[in-house]
Amino acid sequence: MHISNSDLIEQGRELYQAERFAEAVTIWQQALKGHQENPLVEAMVLNYLSLAYQQLGRWQQATQAITSSLKLTQNSKNITQQAKLIFAQALNTQGSLQLAQGQAEQALNTWQQATAAYTKAGYASGRIGSLVNQAQAQQALGLYLQARKTLAEVEQALENQPDQQLKITGLRGLGNILRLVGDLGNSRRVLQQSLAAIQGAANVSKQDISATLLSLGNTARTQGDTEAALAYYQQAATNASAIITQIQAEVNQLNLLIATKQLQKAENLRNQLQPKFNDLSPSRSTIYARINFGKSLAKGTQGQGESAKLLATAVQQAKSLGDQQAESYALGYLGGLYEQNQQWSNAQELTQQALQLAQAINAPDIAYQWQWQLGRILKAEGAIKPATAAYEVAFTTLKSLRSDLVAINSDIQFSFRESVEPVYREYVELLLNPGENTEPSQNNIKQARQVIESLQLAELDNFFRSACLQGQIVPIEQIEQSAAAVIYPIILKDRLEVIVSLPQQPLHHYSTKVAQQEVEEVLEQLRQNLEKPYTTPEGKALSTKVYDWLIRSMEAGLSQSQVKTLVFVLDGSLRNIAIAALYDGKQYLVEKYSIALTPGLELLGPKPLNKSKLKTLVAGLTEARHGYSPLPNVSDELKAIESEVPSEILLNQTFTSSALRKQIDSLPFSVVHLATHGQFSSNADETFVLAWDKPVKVNELKDLLRSRNQTKPEPIELLVLSACETAEGDKRAALGLAGVAIQAGARSTLASLWSVDDASGTQLISKFYQELATKKVTKAEALRQAQLSLLKDPDYRHPVHWAPYILLGNWL
């Protein structure tokens, strides 16, 4: 029986939609043979083929297909509506191919052309899709505000969209993208709009309801709103007409129940879920669902046999579909299961197979996970050298992936804390502990320092949900350290490692055997003690303990090299404590040294301050705004600054975000001082400073403070945030402080870890500016003198008043 070409094309589409990509390729190749005489249909089929090849990771074939497709549409004399549309679709496909291969700028350019072509063809849903794609490319390039503007344009277009179905799926797609880029509040709002549009529409499929509820569950889960996430997953499963959506919702629900230790509920759901997998026909989604279910089962000891069966089936199904990406995941996780059971040789063999597949389809986001897994297995077998080599490859792959980690495949649940951070830490551990009683070589210590610098960058990328730091990195070997010691403490599972870089000396390294849990408990207690208004013997004892861990071993080296400044690149919970208040039994650290922090030298290489141009733009609020209490002492603080340095002042109503921007654009200020409420959090959405008109979030700050970079290249030397503090109960809140420092584009930032008594704050700020303006001292030394002036004042000598002030970035 002869099947017509149009039937073949349709059949290919059905297979593609069922995620049977290799079979779709075979069918479309047949269709192509019969269409040599119709260039437009040929161009359309080539476009479809490119999409399927991309899904299979066959990049070369995908590129050939889309290049031929574009050639045919451009050469075509035919400028019908259909021709315009096929051209726009081909551009859209080319953009996704470029982004998948890490060419974000070309992708953005291509998608801008696609948007124009869809607009010309009058095809609304294509235009909306290509705008969403543009936003992803902008995100990958760190063009954060442009991405937000593009997504706002998408939302606008969808709201005015008469086609209900397009509105529903468009809003759902937009909500999912907003989640990927870390804009969780808007993601949830837009997904709720999609749900409202469904409820207001006449004939809607149950499938739409369940797909939107599933997305809402994923966003609520990312927000940490467990109860809402569980409820959404439950509703999604109940409404699902497609068995696969029901299973995806239940698997996510199961993961969450296990994560929140609701074990009885998890057990019941698991028993209901198991039989449903028997009826699934193979597709990429069903394979991923199996893998996710298998991973959940593997967390309990009794579920491991069942987990191995599920993963083995997933491997077979992926093979039968020719889907190497899915096969790599399934093999890798099966290898991980053998690793868990300490069956090392099986674990190693499967992991190596998974890795080969990931490399064959050029998928570094999958490959690094198996390189890391291989490193762990080799380490467990005692093969330290090969293990270190495997970790090195994983680390290098991760570095090359920086911009893509943001938009990594969310079907296989991905978490930075579980899937990225440990690679860096475990690699450092291997570098600094090459074997029993063996000291690490100078090369190993250098590499460990490089890895810590990279971890700081990766954490900030993850905080912003975009690789916005790409252009600012200076190689660490090129940085002039002057009379400063740079100290890198690293918290590992069973020890605290410290690397010290002294001027003109090889790197030093010290290690203290102490469990991570103990380190974190001590740091938490110390922070609480320092925030109390009275000194306790316990507080001093804790402060001395941390001093012993970080400084004691290097005291002699510091005094011999006549170091004046200690620069700390802090790790994890160490960022939450006031380093100035560490106590050696007689003196606080700040009595001996100036202290600065940096999120990494590569990011903020030091340069001295030009004192001749010391001009300050000061903006402050004394009145209550947006639910925040008044700050009566701010007016004293502003007067104190004005008396020390030439200043331009914006107070209350005159301190709006636009007025601030206008001032920064019009006059060259070297210092911007914001005396207002603000908060630093590990979530970019909750990190802001308060202006009269609104809270300015960390990602808008860049736009505000850097706008003059185009006209006046000199950066702001110093940003002072005098009433901001780290978020209560957020262990990683100091990330937000580093984030503000980076986004502001200021060389240094002065801020406080907790809110300070107004009167002592005013005194410290006044003294700081006095030192900075009149003496030849570094910013770090000016802060030290200001802290010492409080320490010597009987009213303010307790650390609660002077210790929380930190200088972040350039200390010179």
CSV table of C-alpha atoms in Angstrom, one decimal, residues 175-574:
chain,number,residue,atom,x,y,z
A,175,GLY,CA,5.1,30.8,33.7
A,176,ASN,CA,7.6,27.9,33.2
A,177,ILE,CA,10.2,30.2,31.7
A,178,LEU,CA,9.8,32.6,34.6
A,179,ARG,CA,10.5,29.8,37.0
A,180,LEU,CA,13.6,28.8,35.1
A,181,VAL,CA,15.0,32.3,35.2
A,182,GLY,CA,14.3,32.5,39.0
A,183,ASP,CA,11.4,35.0,38.9
A,184,LEU,CA,9.3,32.8,41.1
A,185,GLY,CA,6.6,35.3,42.2
A,186,ASN,CA,5.7,36.2,38.7
A,187,SER,CA,5.9,32.6,37.5
A,188,ARG,CA,3.2,31.7,40.0
A,189,ARG,CA,1.1,34.7,39.2
A,190,VAL,CA,1.2,34.0,35.4
A,191,LEU,CA,0.4,30.3,35.9
A,192,GLN,CA,-2.6,31.3,38.0
A,193,GLN,CA,-3.7,33.5,35.1
A,194,SER,CA,-3.4,30.5,32.8
A,195,LEU,CA,-5.6,28.5,35.2
A,196,ALA,CA,-8.1,31.4,35.3
A,197,ALA,CA,-8.2,31.5,31.5
A,198,ILE,CA,-8.9,27.7,31.5
A,199,GLN,CA,-11.7,28.1,33.9
A,200,GLY,CA,-13.2,31.0,31.9
A,201,ALA,CA,-13.0,29.1,28.6
A,202,ALA,CA,-15.9,27.1,27.1
A,203,ASN,CA,-14.3,23.9,25.8
A,204,VAL,CA,-11.0,23.2,27.5
A,205,SER,CA,-9.3,19.8,27.7
A,206,LYS,CA,-8.7,18.4,31.2
A,207,GLN,CA,-5.1,17.9,29.9
A,208,ASP,CA,-4.7,21.7,29.9
A,209,ILE,CA,-5.9,22.0,33.5
A,210,SER,CA,-3.6,19.2,34.7
A,211,ALA,CA,-0.5,20.6,32.8
A,212,THR,CA,-1.0,24.0,34.3
A,213,LEU,CA,-1.5,22.6,37.8
A,214,LEU,CA,1.7,20.5,37.4
A,215,SER,CA,3.6,23.7,36.5
A,216,LEU,CA,2.1,25.5,39.5
A,217,GLY,CA,3.3,22.6,41.7
A,218,ASN,CA,6.8,22.9,40.3
A,219,THR,CA,6.9,26.7,41.0
A,220,ALA,CA,5.5,26.4,44.5
A,221,ARG,CA,8.1,23.7,45.2
A,222,THR,CA,10.9,25.8,44.0
A,223,GLN,CA,9.6,28.6,46.2
A,224,GLY,CA,9.8,26.2,49.2
A,225,ASP,CA,6.0,26.3,49.6
A,226,THR,CA,5.6,22.6,50.2
A,227,GLU,CA,2.0,22.5,51.2
A,228,ALA,CA,0.8,24.4,48.1
A,229,ALA,CA,3.1,22.3,45.9
A,230,LEU,CA,1.6,19.0,47.2
A,231,ALA,CA,-1.9,20.3,46.8
A,232,TYR,CA,-1.2,21.4,43.2
A,233,TYR,CA,0.4,18.0,42.3
A,234,GLN,CA,-2.6,16.2,43.9
A,235,GLN,CA,-5.1,18.3,41.7
A,236,ALA,CA,-2.9,17.8,38.6
A,237,ALA,CA,-3.0,14.0,39.1
A,238,THR,CA,-6.8,14.0,39.7
A,239,ASN,CA,-7.5,16.1,36.6
A,240,ALA,CA,-5.1,14.4,34.2
A,241,SER,CA,-6.6,12.8,31.2
A,242,ALA,CA,-3.1,11.6,29.9
A,243,ILE,CA,-1.6,8.8,32.1
A,244,ILE,CA,1.9,10.4,31.7
A,245,THR,CA,0.8,13.7,33.2
A,246,GLN,CA,-0.8,11.9,36.1
A,247,ILE,CA,2.4,9.9,36.7
A,248,GLN,CA,4.6,13.0,36.5
A,249,ALA,CA,2.5,14.8,39.0
A,250,GLU,CA,2.5,11.8,41.4
A,251,VAL,CA,6.2,11.2,41.0
A,252,ASN,CA,6.9,14.9,41.9
A,253,GLN,CA,4.5,14.6,44.8
A,254,LEU,CA,6.3,11.4,46.0
A,255,ASN,CA,9.7,13.2,45.8
A,256,LEU,CA,8.4,16.0,47.9
A,257,LEU,CA,6.8,13.7,50.5
A,258,ILE,CA,10.1,11.8,50.9
A,259,ALA,CA,12.1,15.1,51.1
A,260,THR,CA,9.7,16.4,53.9
A,261,LYS,CA,9.8,13.0,55.7
A,262,GLN,CA,6.1,12.2,55.3
A,263,LEU,CA,7.0,8.6,55.0
A,264,GLN,CA,3.6,6.9,55.5
A,265,LYS,CA,2.0,9.1,52.8
A,266,ALA,CA,5.0,8.4,50.5
A,267,GLU,CA,4.6,4.7,51.1
A,268,ASN,CA,0.9,4.7,50.1
A,269,LEU,CA,1.5,6.8,47.0
A,270,ARG,CA,4.4,4.6,46.0
A,271,ASN,CA,2.3,1.5,46.1
A,272,GLN,CA,-0.4,3.2,44.0
A,273,LEU,CA,2.2,4.4,41.5
A,274,GLN,CA,4.1,1.2,40.8
A,275,PRO,CA,1.5,-0.7,38.7
A,276,LYS,CA,0.9,2.4,36.5
A,277,PHE,CA,4.3,2.1,34.9
A,278,ASN,CA,3.4,-1.3,33.4
A,279,ASP,CA,1.0,0.3,30.8
A,280,LEU,CA,3.3,3.1,29.6
A,281,SER,CA,4.3,3.1,25.9
A,282,PRO,CA,7.9,4.3,25.5
A,283,SER,CA,8.6,8.0,25.0
A,284,ARG,CA,11.2,10.5,26.4
A,285,SER,CA,8.7,11.7,29.0
A,286,THR,CA,7.8,8.2,30.2
A,287,ILE,CA,11.5,7.3,30.4
A,288,TYR,CA,12.2,10.4,32.5
A,289,ALA,CA,9.2,9.6,34.7
A,290,ARG,CA,10.6,6.1,35.3
A,291,ILE,CA,14.0,7.5,36.1
A,292,ASN,CA,12.6,10.0,38.6
A,293,PHE,CA,10.4,7.3,40.2
A,294,GLY,CA,13.5,5.0,40.3
A,295,LYS,CA,15.5,7.7,42.0
A,296,SER,CA,12.8,8.2,44.6
A,297,LEU,CA,12.6,4.5,45.3
A,298,ALA,CA,16.4,4.3,45.7
A,299,LYS,CA,16.2,6.6,48.7
A,300,GLY,CA,14.6,3.8,50.8
A,301,THR,CA,16.6,0.6,51.3
A,302,GLN,CA,13.6,-1.7,50.5
A,303,GLY,CA,12.9,0.0,47.2
A,304,GLN,CA,16.4,-0.6,45.6
A,305,GLY,CA,15.5,-3.8,43.8
A,306,GLU,CA,12.4,-2.2,42.3
A,307,SER,CA,14.4,0.9,41.4
A,308,ALA,CA,17.0,-1.1,39.6
A,309,LYS,CA,14.2,-2.8,37.5
A,310,LEU,CA,12.7,0.5,36.6
A,311,LEU,CA,16.0,2.0,35.5
A,312,ALA,CA,17.0,-1.2,33.5
A,313,THR,CA,13.6,-0.9,31.7
A,314,ALA,CA,14.3,2.8,31.1
A,315,VAL,CA,17.7,1.8,29.5
A,316,GLN,CA,16.0,-0.7,27.2
A,317,GLN,CA,13.2,1.7,26.2
A,318,ALA,CA,15.7,4.5,25.4
A,319,LYS,CA,17.7,2.0,23.3
A,320,SER,CA,14.6,1.0,21.4
A,321,LEU,CA,13.8,4.6,20.6
A,322,GLY,CA,17.4,5.4,19.7
A,323,ASP,CA,17.2,8.2,22.3
A,324,GLN,CA,20.8,8.5,23.5
A,325,GLN,CA,20.1,11.4,25.9
A,326,ALA,CA,17.5,9.4,27.8
A,327,GLU,CA,19.7,6.3,27.7
A,328,SER,CA,22.6,8.2,29.2
A,329,TYR,CA,20.5,9.4,32.1
A,330,ALA,CA,19.1,5.9,32.7
A,331,LEU,CA,22.5,4.2,32.6
A,332,GLY,CA,24.0,6.9,34.8
A,333,TYR,CA,21.4,6.7,37.5
A,334,LEU,CA,21.6,2.9,37.4
A,335,GLY,CA,25.3,3.2,37.9
A,336,GLY,CA,24.5,5.5,40.8
A,337,LEU,CA,22.4,2.8,42.4
A,338,TYR,CA,25.3,0.3,42.2
A,339,GLU,CA,27.5,3.0,43.7
A,340,GLN,CA,25.0,3.3,46.6
A,341,ASN,CA,25.3,-0.4,47.2
A,342,GLN,CA,29.1,-0.3,46.9
A,343,GLN,CA,29.1,-2.7,43.9
A,344,TRP,CA,32.0,-0.7,42.5
A,345,SER,CA,32.9,-2.5,39.3
A,346,ASN,CA,29.3,-2.6,38.0
A,347,ALA,CA,28.9,1.1,39.0
A,348,GLN,CA,32.0,2.1,37.2
A,349,GLU,CA,31.1,0.2,34.0
A,350,LEU,CA,27.6,1.7,33.8
A,351,THR,CA,28.9,5.2,34.6
A,352,GLN,CA,31.5,5.0,31.8
A,353,GLN,CA,28.8,3.9,29.3
A,354,ALA,CA,26.6,6.8,30.4
A,355,LEU,CA,29.5,9.2,30.0
A,356,GLN,CA,30.4,7.9,26.5
A,357,LEU,CA,26.8,8.5,25.4
A,358,ALA,CA,26.6,12.0,26.8
A,359,GLN,CA,29.9,12.9,25.1
A,360,ALA,CA,28.7,11.3,21.8
A,361,ILE,CA,25.7,13.7,21.7
A,362,ASN,CA,27.8,16.6,23.0
A,363,ALA,CA,25.7,17.1,26.2
A,364,PRO,CA,28.1,18.5,28.8
A,365,ASP,CA,25.2,19.2,31.2
A,366,ILE,CA,24.7,15.4,31.5
A,367,ALA,CA,28.4,14.5,31.0
A,368,TYR,CA,29.7,16.4,34.1
A,369,GLN,CA,27.3,14.4,36.3
A,370,TRP,CA,28.8,11.1,35.2
A,371,GLN,CA,32.4,12.5,35.4
A,372,TRP,CA,31.7,13.4,39.0
A,373,GLN,CA,30.1,10.0,39.7
A,374,LEU,CA,33.1,8.3,38.2
A,375,GLY,CA,35.4,10.4,40.5
A,376,ARG,CA,33.4,9.3,43.5
A,377,ILE,CA,33.5,5.6,42.6
A,378,LEU,CA,37.3,5.7,41.9
A,379,LYS,CA,37.8,7.5,45.2
A,380,ALA,CA,35.8,4.9,47.1
A,381,GLU,CA,38.0,2.2,45.5
A,382,GLY,CA,41.1,4.1,46.8
A,383,ALA,CA,42.3,5.1,43.3
A,384,ILE,CA,43.1,8.7,44.3
A,385,LYS,CA,45.0,9.8,41.2
A,386,PRO,CA,42.4,8.7,38.7
A,387,ALA,CA,39.7,10.0,41.0
A,388,THR,CA,41.3,13.4,41.1
A,389,ALA,CA,41.6,13.4,37.3
A,390,ALA,CA,37.9,12.5,36.9
A,391,TYR,CA,37.0,15.4,39.2
A,392,GLU,CA,39.2,17.7,37.3
A,393,VAL,CA,37.3,16.9,34.1
A,394,ALA,CA,34.0,17.4,35.8
A,395,PHE,CA,35.1,20.7,37.2
A,396,THR,CA,36.3,21.9,33.7
A,397,THR,CA,33.0,20.8,32.1
A,398,LEU,CA,31.1,22.7,34.8
A,399,LYS,CA,33.2,25.9,34.1
A,400,SER,CA,32.4,25.7,30.4
A,401,LEU,CA,28.7,25.3,31.3
A,402,ARG,CA,28.3,28.4,33.3
A,403,SER,CA,25.7,30.1,31.2
A,404,ASP,CA,23.8,27.0,30.5
A,405,LEU,CA,23.4,25.8,34.1
A,406,VAL,CA,20.6,28.3,34.4
A,407,ALA,CA,18.3,26.7,31.9
A,408,ILE,CA,19.3,23.1,32.5
A,409,ASN,CA,16.9,20.3,31.9
A,410,SER,CA,14.2,20.5,34.5
A,411,ASP,CA,12.6,17.2,33.6
A,412,ILE,CA,15.3,15.4,35.6
A,413,GLN,CA,15.1,17.4,38.8
A,414,PHE,CA,18.1,19.6,39.1
A,415,SER,CA,19.3,21.4,42.2
A,416,PHE,CA,22.4,23.5,42.5
A,417,ARG,CA,23.0,22.6,46.1
A,418,GLU,CA,22.9,18.8,45.3
A,419,SER,CA,24.2,18.7,41.8
A,420,VAL,CA,26.9,21.4,41.4
A,421,GLU,CA,28.3,22.6,44.7
A,422,PRO,CA,29.5,19.2,46.0
A,423,VAL,CA,31.6,18.7,42.8
A,424,TYR,CA,33.7,21.7,43.8
A,425,ARG,CA,33.9,20.8,47.5
A,426,GLU,CA,34.8,17.1,46.9
A,427,TYR,CA,37.4,18.1,44.3
A,428,VAL,CA,39.1,20.5,46.8
A,429,GLU,CA,39.0,17.7,49.4
A,430,LEU,CA,40.9,15.4,47.0
A,431,LEU,CA,43.4,18.1,46.0
A,432,LEU,CA,44.3,18.9,49.6
A,433,ASN,CA,44.3,15.3,50.9
A,434,PRO,CA,46.2,13.4,48.2
A,435,GLY,CA,46.7,10.4,50.5
A,436,GLU,CA,47.5,9.2,54.1
A,437,ASN,CA,50.3,11.4,55.6
A,438,THR,CA,51.0,13.1,52.2
A,439,GLU,CA,51.1,16.8,52.1
A,440,PRO,CA,49.5,18.4,49.0
A,441,SER,CA,51.9,19.8,46.3
A,442,GLN,CA,52.0,23.5,45.6
A,443,ASN,CA,50.2,22.8,42.3
A,444,ASN,CA,47.4,21.0,44.1
A,445,ILE,CA,47.0,24.0,46.5
A,446,LYS,CA,47.0,26.4,43.6
A,447,GLN,CA,44.3,24.3,41.8
A,448,ALA,CA,42.3,24.1,45.0
A,449,ARG,CA,42.3,27.9,45.3
A,450,GLN,CA,41.2,28.2,41.7
A,451,VAL,CA,38.3,25.8,42.4
A,452,ILE,CA,37.2,27.9,45.4
A,453,GLU,CA,37.2,31.0,43.3
A,454,SER,CA,35.1,29.2,40.7
A,455,LEU,CA,32.6,28.0,43.3
A,456,GLN,CA,32.1,31.6,44.4
A,457,LEU,CA,31.3,32.5,40.8
A,458,ALA,CA,29.0,29.6,40.3
A,459,GLU,CA,27.1,30.4,43.5
A,460,LEU,CA,26.5,34.0,42.3
A,461,ASP,CA,25.5,32.8,38.9
A,462,ASN,CA,23.0,30.5,40.5
A,463,PHE,CA,21.8,33.4,42.8
A,464,PHE,CA,21.1,35.6,39.8
A,465,ARG,CA,19.9,32.7,37.6
A,466,SER,CA,22.1,34.1,34.9
A,467,ALA,CA,25.8,34.1,34.0
A,468,CYS,CA,25.9,37.9,34.5
A,469,LEU,CA,29.5,37.9,35.6
A,470,GLN,CA,31.0,36.6,32.4
A,471,GLY,CA,33.0,39.7,31.3
A,472,GLN,CA,34.3,40.8,34.7
A,473,ILE,CA,36.7,37.9,35.5
A,474,VAL,CA,40.4,38.6,36.0
A,475,PRO,CA,42.7,35.6,36.0
A,476,ILE,CA,43.9,35.1,39.6
A,477,GLU,CA,47.6,34.9,38.7
A,478,GLN,CA,47.5,38.5,37.3
A,479,ILE,CA,46.2,40.1,40.6
A,480,GLU,CA,48.6,42.3,42.6
A,481,GLN,CA,48.0,41.5,46.2
A,482,SER,CA,50.1,44.3,47.9
A,483,ALA,CA,50.4,44.1,51.7
A,484,ALA,CA,47.4,41.8,52.1
A,485,ALA,CA,47.0,38.2,53.1
A,486,VAL,CA,44.2,36.4,51.2
A,487,ILE,CA,42.5,33.7,53.3
A,488,TYR,CA,40.3,31.0,51.9
A,489,PRO,CA,38.6,28.8,54.5
A,490,ILE,CA,36.6,25.9,53.1
A,491,ILE,CA,34.1,23.9,55.0
A,492,LEU,CA,34.2,20.2,54.1
A,493,LYS,CA,32.3,17.3,55.6
A,494,ASP,CA,34.9,16.3,58.2
A,495,ARG,CA,37.4,19.1,58.2
A,496,LEU,CA,37.9,22.8,57.8
A,497,GLU,CA,40.7,23.6,55.3
A,498,VAL,CA,42.3,27.0,55.1
A,499,ILE,CA,44.5,28.2,52.2
A,500,VAL,CA,46.5,31.4,52.8
A,501,SER,CA,48.2,33.5,50.1
A,502,LEU,CA,50.9,35.8,51.5
A,503,PRO,CA,52.6,38.4,49.4
A,504,GLN,CA,55.6,37.0,47.4
A,505,GLN,CA,55.3,33.6,49.0
A,506,PRO,CA,54.1,30.2,47.9
A,507,LEU,CA,50.6,29.3,49.1
A,508,HIS,CA,50.2,27.8,52.6
A,509,HIS,CA,47.6,25.4,53.7
A,510,TYR,CA,46.2,24.4,57.2
A,511,SER,CA,43.6,21.8,58.2
A,512,THR,CA,41.5,21.2,61.3
A,513,LYS,CA,39.6,18.0,61.8
A,514,VAL,CA,36.1,19.1,62.7
A,515,ALA,CA,32.7,17.9,61.4
A,516,GLN,CA,30.7,20.3,59.2
A,517,GLN,CA,27.8,20.0,61.5
A,518,GLU,CA,29.9,21.2,64.5
A,519,VAL,CA,31.3,24.1,62.4
A,520,GLU,CA,27.8,25.2,61.4
A,521,GLU,CA,26.4,25.0,65.0
A,522,VAL,CA,29.3,27.0,66.4
A,523,LEU,CA,29.0,29.7,63.8
A,524,GLU,CA,25.2,29.9,64.4
A,525,GLN,CA,25.7,30.3,68.2
A,526,LEU,CA,28.5,32.8,67.6
A,527,ARG,CA,26.3,34.9,65.4
A,528,GLN,CA,23.5,34.9,68.0
A,529,ASN,CA,25.9,35.8,70.7
A,530,LEU,CA,27.4,38.7,68.8
A,531,GLU,CA,23.9,40.2,68.2
A,532,LYS,CA,23.2,40.3,71.9
A,533,PRO,CA,23.8,43.7,73.5
A,534,TYR,CA,25.9,42.3,76.3
A,535,THR,CA,29.1,40.2,76.2
A,536,THR,CA,28.9,36.6,77.5
A,537,PRO,CA,31.9,34.4,78.4
A,538,GLU,CA,30.3,31.9,76.1
A,539,GLY,CA,30.4,34.4,73.2
A,540,LYS,CA,34.1,35.1,73.7
A,541,ALA,CA,34.8,31.3,74.0
A,542,LEU,CA,33.0,30.7,70.6
A,543,SER,CA,34.8,33.6,69.1
A,544,THR,CA,38.2,32.2,70.2
A,545,LYS,CA,37.3,28.7,68.8
A,546,VAL,CA,36.6,30.1,65.4
A,547,TYR,CA,39.8,32.2,65.7
A,548,ASP,CA,41.7,29.0,66.4
A,549,TRP,CA,40.2,27.3,63.3
A,550,LEU,CA,41.0,30.1,60.9
A,551,ILE,CA,43.9,32.2,62.2
A,552,ARG,CA,45.9,30.5,64.9
A,553,SER,CA,48.1,28.4,62.7
A,554,MET,CA,49.1,31.3,60.5
A,555,GLU,CA,49.9,33.9,63.2
A,556,ALA,CA,53.7,33.6,62.8
A,557,GLY,CA,53.5,33.8,59.0
A,558,LEU,CA,51.3,36.9,59.2
A,559,SER,CA,53.6,38.8,61.6
A,560,GLN,CA,56.8,37.8,59.6
A,561,SER,CA,55.4,39.1,56.3
A,562,GLN,CA,54.2,42.3,58.0
A,563,VAL,CA,50.8,42.0,56.6
A,564,LYS,CA,48.4,44.9,57.4
A,565,THR,CA,45.2,43.7,55.8
A,566,LEU,CA,43.4,40.3,55.9
A,567,VAL,CA,41.2,39.6,52.9
A,568,PHE,CA,38.7,36.7,53.4
A,569,VAL,CA,37.1,34.7,50.6
A,570,LEU,CA,34.5,33.2,52.9
A,571,ASP,CA,32.6,29.9,52.4
A,572,GLY,CA,29.0,28.9,53.4
A,573,SER,CA,28.0,29.8,56.9
A,574,LEU,CA,31.3,31.7,57.6
